[in-house]
XYZ file of C-alpha atoms in Angstrom:
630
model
C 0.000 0.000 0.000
C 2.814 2.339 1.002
C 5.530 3.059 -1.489
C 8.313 1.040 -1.505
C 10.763 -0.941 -3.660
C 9.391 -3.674 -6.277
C 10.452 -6.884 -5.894
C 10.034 -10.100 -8.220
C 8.645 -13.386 -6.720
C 11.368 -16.235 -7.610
C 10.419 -19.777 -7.772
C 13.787 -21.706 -6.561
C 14.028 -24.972 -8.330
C 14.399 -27.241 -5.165
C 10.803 -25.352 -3.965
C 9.352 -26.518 -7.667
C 10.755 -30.035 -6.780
C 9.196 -29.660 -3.274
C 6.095 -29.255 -4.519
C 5.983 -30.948 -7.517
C 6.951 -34.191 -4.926
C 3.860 -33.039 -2.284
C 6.613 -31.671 0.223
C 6.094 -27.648 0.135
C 7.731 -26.021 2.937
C 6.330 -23.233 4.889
C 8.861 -20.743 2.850
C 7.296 -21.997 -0.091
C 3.681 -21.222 1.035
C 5.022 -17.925 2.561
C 5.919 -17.179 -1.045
C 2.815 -18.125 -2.800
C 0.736 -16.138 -0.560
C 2.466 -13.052 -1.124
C 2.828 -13.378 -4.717
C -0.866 -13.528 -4.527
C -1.025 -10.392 -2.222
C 1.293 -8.914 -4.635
C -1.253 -9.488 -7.164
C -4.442 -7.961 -5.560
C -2.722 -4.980 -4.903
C -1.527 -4.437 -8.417
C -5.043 -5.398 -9.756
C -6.712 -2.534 -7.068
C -3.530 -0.167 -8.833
C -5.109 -0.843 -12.193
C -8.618 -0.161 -11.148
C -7.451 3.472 -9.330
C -5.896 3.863 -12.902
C -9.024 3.414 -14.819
C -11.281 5.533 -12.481
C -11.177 8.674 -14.393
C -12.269 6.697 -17.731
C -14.989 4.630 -15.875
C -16.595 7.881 -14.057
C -17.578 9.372 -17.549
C -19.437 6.265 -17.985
C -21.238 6.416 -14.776
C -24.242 8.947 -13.724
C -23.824 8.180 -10.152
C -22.635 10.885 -8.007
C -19.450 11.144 -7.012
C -18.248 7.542 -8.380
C -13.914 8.046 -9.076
C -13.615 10.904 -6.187
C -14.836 8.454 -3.486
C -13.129 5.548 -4.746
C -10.107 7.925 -4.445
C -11.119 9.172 -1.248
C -11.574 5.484 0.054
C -8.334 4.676 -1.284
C -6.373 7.157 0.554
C -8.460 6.367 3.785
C -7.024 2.938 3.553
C -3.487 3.794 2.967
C -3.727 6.049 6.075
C -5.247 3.469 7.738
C -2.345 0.844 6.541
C 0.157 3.080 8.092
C -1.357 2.947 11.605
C -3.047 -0.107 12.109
C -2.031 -2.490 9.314
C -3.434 -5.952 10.466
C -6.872 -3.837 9.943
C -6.385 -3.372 6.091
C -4.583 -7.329 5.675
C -7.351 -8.737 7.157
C -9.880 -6.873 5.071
C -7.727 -7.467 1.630
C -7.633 -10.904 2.547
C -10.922 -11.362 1.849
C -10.573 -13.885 -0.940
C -14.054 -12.268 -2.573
C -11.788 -9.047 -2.768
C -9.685 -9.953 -5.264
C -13.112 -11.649 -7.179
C -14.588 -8.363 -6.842
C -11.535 -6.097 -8.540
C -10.548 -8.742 -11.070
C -14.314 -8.921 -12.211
C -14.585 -5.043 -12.193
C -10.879 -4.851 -13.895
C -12.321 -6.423 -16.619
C -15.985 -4.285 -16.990
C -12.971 -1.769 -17.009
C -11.302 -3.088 -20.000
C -14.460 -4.165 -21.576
C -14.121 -7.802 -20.884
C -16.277 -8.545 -18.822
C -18.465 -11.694 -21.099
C -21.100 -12.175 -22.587
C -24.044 -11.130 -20.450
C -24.633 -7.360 -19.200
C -22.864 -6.752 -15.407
C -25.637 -7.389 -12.878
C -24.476 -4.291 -10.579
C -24.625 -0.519 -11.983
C -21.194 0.258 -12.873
C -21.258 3.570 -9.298
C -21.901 0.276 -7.343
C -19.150 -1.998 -9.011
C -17.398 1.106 -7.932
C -18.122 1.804 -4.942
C -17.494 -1.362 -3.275
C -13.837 0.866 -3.116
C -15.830 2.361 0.066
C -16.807 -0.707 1.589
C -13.406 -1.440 1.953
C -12.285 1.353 3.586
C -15.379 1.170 5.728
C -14.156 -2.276 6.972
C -11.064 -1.667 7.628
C -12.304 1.573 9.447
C -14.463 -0.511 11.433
C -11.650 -2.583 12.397
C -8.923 -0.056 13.416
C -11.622 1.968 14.931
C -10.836 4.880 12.878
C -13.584 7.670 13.045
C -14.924 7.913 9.294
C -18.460 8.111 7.439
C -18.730 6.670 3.999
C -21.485 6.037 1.405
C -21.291 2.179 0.303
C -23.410 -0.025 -2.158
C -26.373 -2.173 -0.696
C -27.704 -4.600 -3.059
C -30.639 -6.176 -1.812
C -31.003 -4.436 1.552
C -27.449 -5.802 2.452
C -24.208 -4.039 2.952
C -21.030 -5.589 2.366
C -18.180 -5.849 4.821
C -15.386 -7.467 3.246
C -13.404 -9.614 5.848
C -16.533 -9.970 8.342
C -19.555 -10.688 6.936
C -23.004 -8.553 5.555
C -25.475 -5.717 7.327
C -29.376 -5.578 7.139
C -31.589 -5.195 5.689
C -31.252 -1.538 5.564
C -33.128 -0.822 2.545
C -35.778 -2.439 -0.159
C -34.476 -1.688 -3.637
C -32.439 -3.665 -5.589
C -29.709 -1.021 -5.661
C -29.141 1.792 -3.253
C -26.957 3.387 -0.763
C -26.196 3.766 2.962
C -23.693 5.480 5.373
C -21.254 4.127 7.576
C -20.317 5.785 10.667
C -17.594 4.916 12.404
C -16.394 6.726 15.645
C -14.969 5.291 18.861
C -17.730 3.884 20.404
C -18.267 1.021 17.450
C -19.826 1.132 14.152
C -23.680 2.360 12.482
C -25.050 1.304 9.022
C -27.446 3.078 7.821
C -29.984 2.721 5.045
C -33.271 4.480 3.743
C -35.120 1.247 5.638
C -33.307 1.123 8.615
C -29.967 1.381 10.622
C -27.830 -1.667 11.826
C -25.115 -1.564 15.017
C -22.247 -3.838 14.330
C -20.531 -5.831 17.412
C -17.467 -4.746 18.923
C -16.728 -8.363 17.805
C -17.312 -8.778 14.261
C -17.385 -12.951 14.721
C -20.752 -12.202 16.662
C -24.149 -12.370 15.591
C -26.230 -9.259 16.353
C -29.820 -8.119 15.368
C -29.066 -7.400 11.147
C -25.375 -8.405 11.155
C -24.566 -12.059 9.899
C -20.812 -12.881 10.111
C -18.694 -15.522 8.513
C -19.011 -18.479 10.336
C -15.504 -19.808 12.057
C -15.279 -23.301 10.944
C -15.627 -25.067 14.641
C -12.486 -26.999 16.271
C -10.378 -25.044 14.620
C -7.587 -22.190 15.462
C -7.815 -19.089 13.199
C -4.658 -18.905 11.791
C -2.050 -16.496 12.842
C -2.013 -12.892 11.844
C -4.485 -10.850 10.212
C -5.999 -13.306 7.257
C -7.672 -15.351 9.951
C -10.068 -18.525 9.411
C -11.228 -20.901 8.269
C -14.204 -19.503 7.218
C -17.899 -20.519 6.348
C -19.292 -18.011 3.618
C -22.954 -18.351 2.580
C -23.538 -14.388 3.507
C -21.182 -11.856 0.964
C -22.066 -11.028 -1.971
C -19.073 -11.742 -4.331
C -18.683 -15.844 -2.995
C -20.040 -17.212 -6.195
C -17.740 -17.660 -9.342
C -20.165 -18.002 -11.471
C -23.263 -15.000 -10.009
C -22.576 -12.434 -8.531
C -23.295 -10.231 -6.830
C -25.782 -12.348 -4.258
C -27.637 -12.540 -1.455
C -26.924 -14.226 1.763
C -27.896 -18.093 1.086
C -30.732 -19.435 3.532
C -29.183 -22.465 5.114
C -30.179 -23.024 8.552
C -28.859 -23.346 11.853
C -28.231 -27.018 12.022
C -27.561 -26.939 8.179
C -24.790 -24.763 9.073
C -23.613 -26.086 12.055
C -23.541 -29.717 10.392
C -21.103 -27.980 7.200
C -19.005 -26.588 10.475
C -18.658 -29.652 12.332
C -17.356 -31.717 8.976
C -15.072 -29.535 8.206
C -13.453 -29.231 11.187
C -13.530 -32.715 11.364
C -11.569 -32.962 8.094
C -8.879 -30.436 9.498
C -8.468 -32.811 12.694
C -8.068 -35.715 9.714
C -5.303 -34.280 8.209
C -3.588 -33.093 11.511
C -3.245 -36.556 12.369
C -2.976 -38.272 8.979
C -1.022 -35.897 6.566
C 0.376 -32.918 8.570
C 1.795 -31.652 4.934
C -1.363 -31.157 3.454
C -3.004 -29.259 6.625
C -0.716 -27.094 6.490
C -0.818 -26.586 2.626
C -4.697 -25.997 3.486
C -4.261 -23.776 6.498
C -1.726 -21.360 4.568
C -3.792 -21.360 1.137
C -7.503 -21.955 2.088
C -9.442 -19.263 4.192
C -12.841 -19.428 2.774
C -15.588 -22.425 2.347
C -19.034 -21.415 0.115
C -21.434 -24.106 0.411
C -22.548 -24.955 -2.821
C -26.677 -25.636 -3.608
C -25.872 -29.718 -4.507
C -27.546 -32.658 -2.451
C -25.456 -34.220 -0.008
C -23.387 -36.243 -1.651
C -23.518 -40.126 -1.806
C -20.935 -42.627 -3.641
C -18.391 -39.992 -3.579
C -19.810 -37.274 -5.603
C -18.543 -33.872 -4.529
C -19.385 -30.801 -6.340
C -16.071 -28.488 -5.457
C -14.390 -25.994 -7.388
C -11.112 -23.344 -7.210
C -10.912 -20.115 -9.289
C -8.300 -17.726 -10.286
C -10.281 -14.998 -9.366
C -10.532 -15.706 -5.716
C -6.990 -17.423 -4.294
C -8.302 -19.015 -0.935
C -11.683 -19.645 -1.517
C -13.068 -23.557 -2.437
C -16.761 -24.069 -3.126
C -18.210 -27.194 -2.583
C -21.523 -29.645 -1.809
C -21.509 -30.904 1.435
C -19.372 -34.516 1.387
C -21.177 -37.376 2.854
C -18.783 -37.914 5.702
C -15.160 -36.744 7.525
C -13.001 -38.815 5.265
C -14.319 -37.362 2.178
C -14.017 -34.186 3.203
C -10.570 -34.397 3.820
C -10.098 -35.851 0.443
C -11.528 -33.233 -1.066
C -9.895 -30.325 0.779
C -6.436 -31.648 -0.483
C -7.956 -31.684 -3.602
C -8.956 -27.648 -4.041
C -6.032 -27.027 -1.848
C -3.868 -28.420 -4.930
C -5.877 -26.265 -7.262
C -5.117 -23.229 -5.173
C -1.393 -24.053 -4.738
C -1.039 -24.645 -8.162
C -3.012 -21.310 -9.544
C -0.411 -19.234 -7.247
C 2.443 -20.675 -8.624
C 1.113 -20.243 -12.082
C 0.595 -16.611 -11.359
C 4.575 -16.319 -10.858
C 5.936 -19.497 -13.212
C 4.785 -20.257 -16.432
C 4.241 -23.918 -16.843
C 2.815 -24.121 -20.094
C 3.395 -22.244 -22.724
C 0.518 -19.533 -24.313
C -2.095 -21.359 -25.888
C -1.999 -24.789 -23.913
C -4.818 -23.564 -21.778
C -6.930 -24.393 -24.399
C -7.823 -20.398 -24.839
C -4.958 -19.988 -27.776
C -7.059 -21.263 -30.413
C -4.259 -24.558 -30.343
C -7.640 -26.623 -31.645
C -9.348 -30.043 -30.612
C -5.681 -31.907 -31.428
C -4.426 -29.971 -27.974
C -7.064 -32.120 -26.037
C -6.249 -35.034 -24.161
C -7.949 -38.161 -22.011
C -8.007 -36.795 -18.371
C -9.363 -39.987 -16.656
C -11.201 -38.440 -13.344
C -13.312 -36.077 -16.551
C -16.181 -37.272 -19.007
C -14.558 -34.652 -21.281
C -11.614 -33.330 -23.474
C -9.006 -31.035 -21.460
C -6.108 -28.982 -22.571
C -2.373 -29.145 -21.338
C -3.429 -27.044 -18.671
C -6.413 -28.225 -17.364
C -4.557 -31.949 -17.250
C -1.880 -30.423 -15.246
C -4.415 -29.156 -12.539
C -5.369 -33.167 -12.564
C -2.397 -34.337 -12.481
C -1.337 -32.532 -9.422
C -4.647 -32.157 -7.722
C -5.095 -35.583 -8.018
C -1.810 -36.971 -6.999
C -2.104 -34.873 -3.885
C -5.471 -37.157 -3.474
C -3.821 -40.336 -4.439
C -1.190 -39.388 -1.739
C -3.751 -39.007 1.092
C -5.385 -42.242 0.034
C -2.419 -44.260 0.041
C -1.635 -42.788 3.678
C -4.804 -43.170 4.773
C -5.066 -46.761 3.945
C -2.748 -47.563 7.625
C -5.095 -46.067 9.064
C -8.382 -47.692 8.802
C -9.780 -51.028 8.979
C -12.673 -53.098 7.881
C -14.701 -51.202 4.709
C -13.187 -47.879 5.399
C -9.979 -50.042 4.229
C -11.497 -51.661 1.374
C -12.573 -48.041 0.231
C -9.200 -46.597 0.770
C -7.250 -49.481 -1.237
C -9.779 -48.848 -3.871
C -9.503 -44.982 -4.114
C -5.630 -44.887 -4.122
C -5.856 -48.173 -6.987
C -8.024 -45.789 -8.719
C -5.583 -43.084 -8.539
C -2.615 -44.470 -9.136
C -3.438 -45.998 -12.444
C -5.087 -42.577 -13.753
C -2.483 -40.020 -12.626
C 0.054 -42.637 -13.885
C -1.740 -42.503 -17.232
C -2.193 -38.915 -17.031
C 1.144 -37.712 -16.401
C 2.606 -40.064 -18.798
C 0.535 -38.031 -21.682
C 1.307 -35.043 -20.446
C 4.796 -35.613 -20.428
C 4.885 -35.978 -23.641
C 3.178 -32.635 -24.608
C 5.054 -30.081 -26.302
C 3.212 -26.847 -24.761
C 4.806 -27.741 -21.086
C 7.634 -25.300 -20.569
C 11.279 -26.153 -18.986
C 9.626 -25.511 -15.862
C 6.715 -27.272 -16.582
C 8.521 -30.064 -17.801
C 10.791 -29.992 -14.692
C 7.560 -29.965 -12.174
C 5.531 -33.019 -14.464
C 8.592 -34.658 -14.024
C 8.862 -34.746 -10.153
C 5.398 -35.552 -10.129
C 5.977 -38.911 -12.626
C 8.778 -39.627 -10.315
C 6.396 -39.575 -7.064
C 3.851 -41.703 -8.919
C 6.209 -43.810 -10.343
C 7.057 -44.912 -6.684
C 3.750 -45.947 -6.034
C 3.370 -48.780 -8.539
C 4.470 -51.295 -6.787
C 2.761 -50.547 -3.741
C 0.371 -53.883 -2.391
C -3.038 -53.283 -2.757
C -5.672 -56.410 -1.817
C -6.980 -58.013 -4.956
C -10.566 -57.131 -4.499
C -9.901 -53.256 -4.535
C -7.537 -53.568 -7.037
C -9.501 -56.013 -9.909
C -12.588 -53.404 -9.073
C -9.837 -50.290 -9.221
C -8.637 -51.938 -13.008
C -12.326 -52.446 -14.132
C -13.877 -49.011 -13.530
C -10.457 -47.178 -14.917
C -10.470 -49.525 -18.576
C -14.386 -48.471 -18.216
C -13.662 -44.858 -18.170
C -11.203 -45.196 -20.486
C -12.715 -47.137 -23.141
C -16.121 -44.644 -23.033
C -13.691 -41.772 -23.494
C -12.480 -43.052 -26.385
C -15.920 -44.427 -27.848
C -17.404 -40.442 -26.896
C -14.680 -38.303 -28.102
C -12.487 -40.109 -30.812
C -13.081 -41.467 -34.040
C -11.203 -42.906 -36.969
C -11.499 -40.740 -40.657
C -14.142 -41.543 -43.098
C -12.053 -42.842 -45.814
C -10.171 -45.011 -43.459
C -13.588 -46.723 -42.038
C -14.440 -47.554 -45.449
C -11.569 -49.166 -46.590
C -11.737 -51.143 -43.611
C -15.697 -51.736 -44.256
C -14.634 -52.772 -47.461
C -12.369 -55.503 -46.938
C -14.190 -56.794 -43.998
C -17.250 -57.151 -47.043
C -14.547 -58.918 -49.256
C -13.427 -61.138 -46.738
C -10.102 -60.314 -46.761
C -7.970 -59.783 -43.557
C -8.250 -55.951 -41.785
C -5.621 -53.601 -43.438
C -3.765 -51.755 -40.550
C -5.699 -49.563 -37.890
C -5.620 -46.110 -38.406
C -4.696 -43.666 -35.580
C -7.966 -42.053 -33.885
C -8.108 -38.149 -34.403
C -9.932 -35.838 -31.759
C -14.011 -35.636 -32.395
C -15.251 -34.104 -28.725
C -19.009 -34.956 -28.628
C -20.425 -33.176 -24.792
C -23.697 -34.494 -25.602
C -23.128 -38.291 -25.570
C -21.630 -37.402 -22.007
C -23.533 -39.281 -19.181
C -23.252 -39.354 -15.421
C -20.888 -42.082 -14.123
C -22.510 -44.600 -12.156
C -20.010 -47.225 -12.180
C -17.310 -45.613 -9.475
C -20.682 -44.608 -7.386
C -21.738 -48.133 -7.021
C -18.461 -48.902 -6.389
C -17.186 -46.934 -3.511
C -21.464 -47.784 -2.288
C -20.330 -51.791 -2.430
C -16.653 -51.208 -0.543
C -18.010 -48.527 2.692
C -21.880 -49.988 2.883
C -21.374 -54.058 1.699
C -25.430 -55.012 2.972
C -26.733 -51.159 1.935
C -24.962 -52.295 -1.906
C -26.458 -56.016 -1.625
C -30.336 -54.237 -0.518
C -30.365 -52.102 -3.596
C -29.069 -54.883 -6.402
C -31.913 -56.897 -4.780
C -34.097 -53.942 -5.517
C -32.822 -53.496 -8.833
C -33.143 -57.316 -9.686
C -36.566 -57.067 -9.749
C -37.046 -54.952 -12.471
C -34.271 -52.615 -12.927
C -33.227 -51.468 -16.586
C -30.731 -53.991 -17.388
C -27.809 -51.127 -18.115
C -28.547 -50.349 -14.079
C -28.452 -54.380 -13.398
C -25.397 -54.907 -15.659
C -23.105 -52.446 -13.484
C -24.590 -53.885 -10.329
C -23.816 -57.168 -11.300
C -20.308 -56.067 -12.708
C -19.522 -54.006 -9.378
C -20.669 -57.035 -7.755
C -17.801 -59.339 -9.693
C -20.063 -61.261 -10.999
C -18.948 -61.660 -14.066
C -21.777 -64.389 -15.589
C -24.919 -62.310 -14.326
C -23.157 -59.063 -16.042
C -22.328 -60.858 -19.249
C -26.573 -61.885 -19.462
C -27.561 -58.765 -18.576
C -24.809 -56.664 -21.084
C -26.280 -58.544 -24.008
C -30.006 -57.598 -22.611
C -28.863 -54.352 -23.063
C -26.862 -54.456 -26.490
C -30.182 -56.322 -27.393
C -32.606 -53.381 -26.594
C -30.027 -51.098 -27.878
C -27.819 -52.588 -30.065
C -25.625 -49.195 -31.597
C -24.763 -48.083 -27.605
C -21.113 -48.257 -27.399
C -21.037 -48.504 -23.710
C -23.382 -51.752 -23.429
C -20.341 -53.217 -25.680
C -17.477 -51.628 -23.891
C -19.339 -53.478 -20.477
C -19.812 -56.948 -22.014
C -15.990 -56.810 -22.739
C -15.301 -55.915 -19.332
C -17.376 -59.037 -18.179
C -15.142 -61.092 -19.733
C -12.149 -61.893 -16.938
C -9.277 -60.291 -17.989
C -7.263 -63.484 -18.330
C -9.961 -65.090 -21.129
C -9.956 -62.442 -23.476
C -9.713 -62.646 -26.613
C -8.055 -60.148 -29.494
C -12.054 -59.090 -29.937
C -12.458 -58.010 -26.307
C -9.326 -56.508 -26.032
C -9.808 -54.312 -28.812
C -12.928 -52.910 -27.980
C -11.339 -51.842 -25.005
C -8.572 -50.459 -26.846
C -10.352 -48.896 -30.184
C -13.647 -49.002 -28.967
C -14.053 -45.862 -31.819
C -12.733 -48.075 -34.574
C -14.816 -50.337 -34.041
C -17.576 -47.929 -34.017
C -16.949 -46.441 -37.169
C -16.039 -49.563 -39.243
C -19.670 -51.009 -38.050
C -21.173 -47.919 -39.038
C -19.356 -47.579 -42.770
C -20.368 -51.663 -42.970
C -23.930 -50.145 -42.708
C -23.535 -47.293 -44.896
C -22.428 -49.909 -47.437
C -25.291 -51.790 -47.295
C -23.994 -54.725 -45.336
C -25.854 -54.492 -42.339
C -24.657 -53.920 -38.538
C -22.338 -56.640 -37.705
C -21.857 -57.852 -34.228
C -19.572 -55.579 -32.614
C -17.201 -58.579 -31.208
C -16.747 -60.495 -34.481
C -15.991 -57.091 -36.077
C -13.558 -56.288 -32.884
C -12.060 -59.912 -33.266
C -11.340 -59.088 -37.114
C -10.096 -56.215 -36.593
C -8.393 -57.390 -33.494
C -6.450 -59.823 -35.572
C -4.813 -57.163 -37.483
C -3.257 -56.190 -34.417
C -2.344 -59.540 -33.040
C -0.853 -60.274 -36.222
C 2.344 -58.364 -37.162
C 2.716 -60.041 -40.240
C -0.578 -58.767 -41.221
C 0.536 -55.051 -41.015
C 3.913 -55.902 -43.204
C 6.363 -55.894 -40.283
């Protein structure tokens, strides 16, 4: 805030290592969080630059002078009582606010109209001088933004209602004695303690059982209150969750926190240093293992996520975001990949790869957040499993199988990737290196046959969804297959993304449902057995291991529907792994070759042959090096 000499945030190599191998020191975390404080306050330097430009566009009163105004309240307030300004800057919805505003600014800022008047956008510049005036106790008055009755206080929480339009104003008074909102409706005291509820204040909620971290960017905290939480819509009102809603959302996560104390003290950390905001997100608890959580660029330190069905998950998935964050602040000060490999350089659908934990395509970048989110998952997994007993166990051997196969897969591919840059390369690297370690880690069969099943699954649908082999090359395979001569050489697949054939996955559900609840698993294929749609009995029975009642019940399904790629891709799968043929194994492999020879047979007039005799002719190709001229 004050003047002083710029510095440049340095990545040391033995800190990439550290973190590429899951081991980032408190130096290193010290660094990313200033490099992102760094950032915030160059983004809020941009915005004072742009204030003259954006107050011609605005018919409020007084919009650029009181931003100004506010500005220089807070750098006199930064000289005297600093922790009151940190605190309020790290807010992680500040930096969503100026980013989002930055670009309304630059004309950038997407496709639909702002939903806040640009004087309000603006004067959110007030609000946080008013907060951190609040906090140091600094006599002031200011005229903030209220959006729905409520004003903002960044760093504490929301006041009122103090009015009943959709957009007005309302004073802040600060003296000595505490703090008064008020609005054209009514007037609202804060508490001397800002972490208390009062009569039209709601706070963030501490996350219980756990100490706010040192210094002024305290927390955890539980947002469902200020207005700038969501990624997607903003601004918006305080959410409606109750008390024992609320307190249930507290109690897991803290839970999760004691977790990782115990289990993985590297990753708490990581989580305590990186993470000081939680937004519930609107998605039914979740069952099987389905978590709805998310990190953004435009907020460092905030996750938003569904509620996770129980303490372990939790933790799982705080690692998770906690990656996400760790890896957007290093991006901010290290290029990993080089322009364009984001998949926003126009690099087209060639630039997309198989990330196995997505139904769809991602670029370099977004399978580099996979890769290292992920690992950091596989890593608390694999811990985890010495930890647990019984179907907790089961669960655990299964989720760090799972894993281990994918991010193996995964970072294999995007080693190979020409975008990464010597940096990136250097981090993938380390990563490949940590995974590499785990191969030959012992994991009990049933996990791991289960763990190998649902990962050629994924992988096989992939491939059936979003590849596909070219015209001409289907046909001349159509055509000899017609002739009865042996299958010229498979061509490679090229990229054909296709979002709408994506479906939920109910496979790794049913999965994780039959390793933590065996009876609750056993109840519903009963359930399903009676009449159930014979896809939904198939992956029961396939989840189940049994391997005969899946193979009936796949070709009940290929029957009803014979052109589903999926109901093919199972009934391979049925088959055990050690009996299968060159047919099977191919429609694991090129499930879209097959696909697109049986459809060019058609087109020719010769029908739809079964998919495994066309796999098993193709397959042959394959089996047979002779046949391809070696």
């Amino acid at each position: 805030m004050t003047a002083a000499p710029l510095d440049v945030h340095r990545v040391p190599r033995e800190s990439l290592r550290a973190m590429a191998a899951g081991d980032t020191t408190e130096a290193d975390l010290h660094l990313l969080r200033s490099a992102q404080r760094s950032q915030l306050l160059l983004i809020l330097r941009a915005l004072l630059d742009r204030l003259g430009e954006a107050d011609r566009h605005s018919r409020h009163v007084g919009g650029a002078a009181a931003a100004q105004e506010a500005w220089h309240l807070l750098c006199a307030i930064q000289q005297d009582v600093p922790e009151a300004v940190e605190t309020v800057l790290g807010d992680p919805t500040v930096m969503a606010w100026a980013l989002r505003l930055l670009r309304r600014l630059g004309g950038a800022a997407g496709p639909r109209p702002p939903a806040a008047p640009l004087w309000a956008d603006l004067g959110q510049f007030q609000s946080l001088a008013a907060a951190a005036a609040v906090r140091a106790q600094v006599p002031a008055v200011l005229r903030v933004p209220v959006h729905r009755g409520m004003v903002w206080v960044p760093g504490a929480g929301v006041a009122g209602p103090v009015a009943r339009r959709r957009w007005s104003e309302a004073e802040v008074r600060v003296e000595r004695g505490g703090a008064l909102v008020r609005g054209e409706l009514a007037e609202v005291r804060l508490p001397g303690a800002l972490t208390e509820r009062a009569t039209g204040w709601q706070p963030l909620r501490l996350v219980h059982g756990d100490t706010p971290a040192a210094g002024p960017a305290a927390g955890p905290w539980l947002d469902t209150v200020t207005p700038y939480r969501d990624f997607t819509r903003y601004p918006s009102s305080p959410g409606r969750a109750g008390e024992r809603r609320l307190r249930l959302w507290q109690d897991r996560l803290a839970g999760a926190y004691a977790l990782l104390d115990e289990e993985s003290p590297a990753d708490a950390a990581a989580l305590r240093a990186l993470v000081r905001t939680f937004v519930p997100r609107p998605f039914r608890t979740a069952r099987g293992g389905l978590v709805a959580s998310a990190s953004s660029l435009d907020a460092f330190g905030v996750v938003t996520l569904s509620l996770p069905y129980d303490t372990t998950q939790t933790a799982a998935v705080l690692v998770h975001e906690t990656r996400h964050q760790q890896l957007n602040a290093l991006q901010s000060i290290l290029r990993l990949v080089e322009p364009g490999g984001d998949g926003l350089g126009g690099t087209g659908a060639d630039r997309l790869h198989y990330a196995p934990w997505r139904s769809d395509p991602r670029p370099v970048l977004g399978l580099l957040h996979g890769v290292f989110a992920f690992a950091g998952v596989a890593a608390f997994w694999r811990t985890h499993r010495a930890h647990v007993t019984g179907p907790d166990a089961e669960r655990a051997d299964f989720e760090f199988a799972v894993l281990r196969e994918q991010v193996q897969e995964a970072v294999t591919t995007l080693a190979a990737d020409a975008a990464l840059t010597e940096a990136g390369r250097f981090f993938v690297d380390g990563i490949a290196t940590l995974v590499g370690g785990w191969q030959q880690d012992d994991v009990p069969s049933g996990p791991r046959a289960l763990a190998r099943h649902y990962c050629a699954l994924r992988r096989a649908v992939w491939r059936a969804r979003h590849l596909e082999i070219a015209r001409p090359s289907a046909e001349r395979l159509a055509a000899a297959w017609a002739a009865g001569q042996a299958a010229p050489e498979l061509p490679p697949p090229t990229p054909h993304p296709r979002p709408d054939l994506i479906r939920p996955d109910t496979f790794g559900p049913l999965a994780r449902h039959r390793l933590s609840a065996p009876g609750g698993f056993a109840r519903r294929r009963r359930e399903e057995d009676k009449g159930g749609d014979p896809a939904r009995r198939a992956e029961f029975a396939a989840v189940a291991g049994d391997a005969d009642e899946a193979a009936l019940c796949y070709a009940e399904w290929t029957e009803l529907d014979p052109h589903d790629v999926e109901a093919w891709i199972g009934a391979a799968l049925a088959v055990p792994e050690p009996a299968r043929g060159p047919g099977a194994a191919l429609l694991l492999d090129r499930p879209e070759a097959v696909a697109g020879v049986r459809r060019a047979v058609a087109a020719a007039g010769g029908g739809f042959p079964a998919p495994l005799d066309l796999a098993t002719w193709l397959g042959a190709t394959v089996d047979d090096p002779a046949a391809n001229g070696a």
